[in-house]
XYZ file of N, CA and C in Angstrom:
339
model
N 0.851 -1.172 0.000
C 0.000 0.000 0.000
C 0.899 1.238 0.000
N 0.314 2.081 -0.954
C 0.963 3.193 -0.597
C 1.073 4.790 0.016
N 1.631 5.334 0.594
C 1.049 6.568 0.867
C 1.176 7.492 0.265
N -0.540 8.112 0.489
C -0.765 9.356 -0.353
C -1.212 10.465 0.447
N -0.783 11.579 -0.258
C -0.867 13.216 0.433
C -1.692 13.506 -0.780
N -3.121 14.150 -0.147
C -3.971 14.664 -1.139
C -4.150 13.898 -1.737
N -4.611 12.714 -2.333
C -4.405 11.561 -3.002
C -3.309 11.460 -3.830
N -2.231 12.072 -4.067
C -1.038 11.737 -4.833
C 0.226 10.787 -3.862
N 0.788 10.329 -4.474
C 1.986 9.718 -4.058
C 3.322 11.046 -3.514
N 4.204 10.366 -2.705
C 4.994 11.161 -2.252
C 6.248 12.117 -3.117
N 6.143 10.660 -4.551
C 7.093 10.950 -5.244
C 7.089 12.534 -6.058
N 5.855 12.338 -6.383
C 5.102 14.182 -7.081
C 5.532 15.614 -6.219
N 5.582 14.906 -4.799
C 6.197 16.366 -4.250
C 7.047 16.288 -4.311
N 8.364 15.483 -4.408
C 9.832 15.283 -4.823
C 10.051 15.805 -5.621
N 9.202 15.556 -6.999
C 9.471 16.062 -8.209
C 9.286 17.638 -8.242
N 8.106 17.667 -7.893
C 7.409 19.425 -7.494
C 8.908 20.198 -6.828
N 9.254 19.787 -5.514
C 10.095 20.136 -4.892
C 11.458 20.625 -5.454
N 11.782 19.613 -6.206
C 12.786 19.588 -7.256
C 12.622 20.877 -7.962
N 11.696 20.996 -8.642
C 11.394 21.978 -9.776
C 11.377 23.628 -9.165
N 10.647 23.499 -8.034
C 10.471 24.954 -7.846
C 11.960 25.133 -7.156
N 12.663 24.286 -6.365
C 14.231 24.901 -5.946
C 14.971 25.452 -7.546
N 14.507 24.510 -8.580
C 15.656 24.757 -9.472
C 15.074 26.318 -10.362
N 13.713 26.288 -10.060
C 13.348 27.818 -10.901
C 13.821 28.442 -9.570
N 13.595 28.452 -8.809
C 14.536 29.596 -7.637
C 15.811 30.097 -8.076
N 16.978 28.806 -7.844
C 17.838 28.951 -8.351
C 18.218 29.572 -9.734
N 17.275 28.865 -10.905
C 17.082 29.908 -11.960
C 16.958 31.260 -11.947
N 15.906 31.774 -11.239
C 15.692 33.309 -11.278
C 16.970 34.091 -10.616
N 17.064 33.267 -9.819
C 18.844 34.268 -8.816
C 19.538 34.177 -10.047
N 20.174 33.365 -10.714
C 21.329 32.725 -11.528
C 21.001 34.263 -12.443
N 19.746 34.617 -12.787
C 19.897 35.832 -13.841
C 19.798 36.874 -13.426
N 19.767 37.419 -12.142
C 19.896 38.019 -11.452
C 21.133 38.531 -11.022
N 21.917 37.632 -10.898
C 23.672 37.668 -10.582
C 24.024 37.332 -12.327
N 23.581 36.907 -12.982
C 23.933 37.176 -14.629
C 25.312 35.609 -14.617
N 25.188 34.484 -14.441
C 26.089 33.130 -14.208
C 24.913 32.281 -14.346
N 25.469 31.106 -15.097
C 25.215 30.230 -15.873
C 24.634 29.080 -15.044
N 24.819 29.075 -13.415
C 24.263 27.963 -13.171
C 22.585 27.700 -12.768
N 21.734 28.510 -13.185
C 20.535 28.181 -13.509
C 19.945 27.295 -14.983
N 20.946 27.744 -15.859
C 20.663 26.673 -16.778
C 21.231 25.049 -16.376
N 22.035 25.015 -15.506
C 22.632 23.569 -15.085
C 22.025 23.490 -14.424
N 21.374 23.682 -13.613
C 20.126 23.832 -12.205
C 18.769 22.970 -13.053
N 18.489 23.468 -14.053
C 17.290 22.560 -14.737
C 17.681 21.751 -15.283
N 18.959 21.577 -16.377
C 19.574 20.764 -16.873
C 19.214 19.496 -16.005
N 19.960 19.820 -14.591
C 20.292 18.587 -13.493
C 19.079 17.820 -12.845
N 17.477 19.290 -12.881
C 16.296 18.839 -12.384
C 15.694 17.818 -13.652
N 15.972 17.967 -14.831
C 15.732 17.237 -15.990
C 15.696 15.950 -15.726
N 16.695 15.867 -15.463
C 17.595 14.129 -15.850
C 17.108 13.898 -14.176
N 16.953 14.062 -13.005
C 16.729 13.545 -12.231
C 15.018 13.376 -11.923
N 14.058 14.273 -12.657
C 12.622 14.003 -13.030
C 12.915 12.360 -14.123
N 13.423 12.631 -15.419
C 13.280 11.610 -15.871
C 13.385 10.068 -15.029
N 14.558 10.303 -13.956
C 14.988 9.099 -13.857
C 14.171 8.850 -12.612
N 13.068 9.738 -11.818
C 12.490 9.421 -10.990
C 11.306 9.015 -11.566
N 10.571 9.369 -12.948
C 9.927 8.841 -13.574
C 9.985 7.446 -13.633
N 10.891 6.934 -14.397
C 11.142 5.967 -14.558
C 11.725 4.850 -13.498
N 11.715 5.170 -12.333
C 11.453 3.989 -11.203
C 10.234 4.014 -11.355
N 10.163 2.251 -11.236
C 9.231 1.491 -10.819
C 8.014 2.031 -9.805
N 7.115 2.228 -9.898
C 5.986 2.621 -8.299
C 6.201 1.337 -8.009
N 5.517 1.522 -6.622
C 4.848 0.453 -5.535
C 4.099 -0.065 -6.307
N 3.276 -1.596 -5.501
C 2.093 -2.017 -5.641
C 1.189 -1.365 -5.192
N 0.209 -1.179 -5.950
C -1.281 -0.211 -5.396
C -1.911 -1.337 -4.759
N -2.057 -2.295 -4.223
C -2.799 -3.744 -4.116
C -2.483 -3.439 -2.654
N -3.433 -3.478 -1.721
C -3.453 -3.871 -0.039
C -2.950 -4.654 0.460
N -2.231 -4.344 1.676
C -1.776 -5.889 2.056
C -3.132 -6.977 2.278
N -2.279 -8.006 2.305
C -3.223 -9.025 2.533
C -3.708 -9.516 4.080
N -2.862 -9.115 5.245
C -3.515 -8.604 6.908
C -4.328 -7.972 6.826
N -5.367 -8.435 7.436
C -6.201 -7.151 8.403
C -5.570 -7.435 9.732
N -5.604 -6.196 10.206
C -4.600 -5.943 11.514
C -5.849 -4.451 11.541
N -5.784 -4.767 13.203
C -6.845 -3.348 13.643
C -5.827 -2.761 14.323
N -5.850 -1.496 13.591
C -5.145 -0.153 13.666
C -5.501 0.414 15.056
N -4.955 0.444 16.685
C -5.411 1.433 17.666
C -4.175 2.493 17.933
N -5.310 3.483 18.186
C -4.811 4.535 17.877
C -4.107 5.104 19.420
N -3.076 4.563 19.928
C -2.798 5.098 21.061
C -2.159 6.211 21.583
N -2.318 7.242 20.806
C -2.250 8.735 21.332
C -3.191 9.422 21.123
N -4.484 8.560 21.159
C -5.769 9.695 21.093
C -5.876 10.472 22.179
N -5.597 10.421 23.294
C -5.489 11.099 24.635
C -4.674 11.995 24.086
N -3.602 12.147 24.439
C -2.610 13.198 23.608
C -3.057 13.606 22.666
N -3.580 13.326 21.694
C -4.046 14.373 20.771
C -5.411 15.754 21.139
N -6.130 14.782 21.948
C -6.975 15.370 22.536
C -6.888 16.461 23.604
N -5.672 16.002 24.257
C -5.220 17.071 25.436
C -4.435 18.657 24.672
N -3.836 17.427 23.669
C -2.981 19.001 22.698
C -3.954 19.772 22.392
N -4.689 19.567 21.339
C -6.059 20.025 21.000
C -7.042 20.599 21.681
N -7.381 21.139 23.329
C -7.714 21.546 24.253
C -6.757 22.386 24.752
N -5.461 22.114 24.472
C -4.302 23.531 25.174
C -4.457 24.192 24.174
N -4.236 23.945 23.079
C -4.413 24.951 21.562
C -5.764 25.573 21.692
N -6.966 25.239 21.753
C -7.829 26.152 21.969
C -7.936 27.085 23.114
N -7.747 26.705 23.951
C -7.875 27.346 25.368
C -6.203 28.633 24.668
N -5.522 27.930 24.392
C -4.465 29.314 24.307
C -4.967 30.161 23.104
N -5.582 29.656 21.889
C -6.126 30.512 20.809
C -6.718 31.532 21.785
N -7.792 31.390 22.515
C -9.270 31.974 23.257
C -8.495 33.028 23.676
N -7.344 32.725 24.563
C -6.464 33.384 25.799
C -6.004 34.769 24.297
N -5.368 33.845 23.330
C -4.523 35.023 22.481
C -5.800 36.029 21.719
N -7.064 35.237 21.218
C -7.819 36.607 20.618
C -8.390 37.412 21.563
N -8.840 36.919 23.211
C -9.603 37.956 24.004
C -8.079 39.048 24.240
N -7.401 38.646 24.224
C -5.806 39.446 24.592
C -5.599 40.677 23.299
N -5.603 39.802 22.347
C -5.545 40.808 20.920
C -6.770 41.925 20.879
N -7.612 41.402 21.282
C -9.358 42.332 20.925
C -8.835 43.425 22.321
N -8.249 42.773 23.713
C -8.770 43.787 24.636
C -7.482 44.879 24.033
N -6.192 44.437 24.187
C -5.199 45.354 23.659
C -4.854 46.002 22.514
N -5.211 44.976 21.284
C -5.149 45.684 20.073
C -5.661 46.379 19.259
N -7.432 46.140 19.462
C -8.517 46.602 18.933
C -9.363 47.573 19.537
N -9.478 47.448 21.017
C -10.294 48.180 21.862
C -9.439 49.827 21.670
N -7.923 49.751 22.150
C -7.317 50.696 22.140
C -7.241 52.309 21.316
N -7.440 53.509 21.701
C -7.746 54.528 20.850
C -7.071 54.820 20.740
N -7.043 55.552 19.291
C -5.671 56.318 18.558
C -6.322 57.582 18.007
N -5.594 58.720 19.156
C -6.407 59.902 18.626
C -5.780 60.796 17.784
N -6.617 60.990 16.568
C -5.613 61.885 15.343
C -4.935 62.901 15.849
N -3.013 63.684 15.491
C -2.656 64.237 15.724
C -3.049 65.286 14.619
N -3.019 66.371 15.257
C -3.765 67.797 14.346
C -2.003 68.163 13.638
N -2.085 68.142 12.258
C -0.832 68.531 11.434
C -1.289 70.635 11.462
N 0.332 71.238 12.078
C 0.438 72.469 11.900
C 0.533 73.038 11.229
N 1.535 72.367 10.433
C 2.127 73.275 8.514
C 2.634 72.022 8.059
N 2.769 72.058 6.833
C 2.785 70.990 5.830
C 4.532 71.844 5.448
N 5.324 70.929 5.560
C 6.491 71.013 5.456
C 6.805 69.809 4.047
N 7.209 70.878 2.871
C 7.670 69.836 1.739
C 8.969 69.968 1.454
């Protein structure tokens, strides 16, 4: 079985990953006006192809059933209760200090250009 992010395989963000470092690198490379942005894709080229061309996994399930327990549901649950309780703590904090607070216009004397 294999794992998927968003339903894609892991390998697509490799590839993705690949690509946008090497247009990074591209855009600097013409920026500083040196040649190694064209070797930068050159190199993402040949290493897309050749990740292409491995083999995938089997898409086929294992053949166990095995029941999955999930033993940090407690912990997840406790995290998940400090995170809200501190969200609550940070927006009543933001609203009383950041929002409530008045800012009274300063009156301009002469316009100095």
């Amino acid at each position: 079985m294999t794992t998927l992010i968003f339903g894609v395989g892991i390998g697509l963000f490799i590839i993705l990953g690949l690509w946008v470092l090497a247009a990074l690198i591209f855009l600097i490379s013409l920026r500083i006006e040196k040649k190694v942005g064209a070797i930068a894709i050159l190199l993402v080229s040949v290493l897309t192809i050749i990740l292409i061309s491995v083999p995938r996994a089997s898409e086929k399930p294992a053949a166990t059933e095995n029941k999955v327990y999930d033993r940090l549901f407690v912990w997840r649950i406790i995290l998940l209760i400090l995170l809200l309780i501190s969200s609550i703590i940070g927006l009543t904090g933001y609203i009383k200090f950041g929002l409530v607070e008045t800012v009274r216009p300063v009156r301009i004397s002469n316009w100095v250009y």
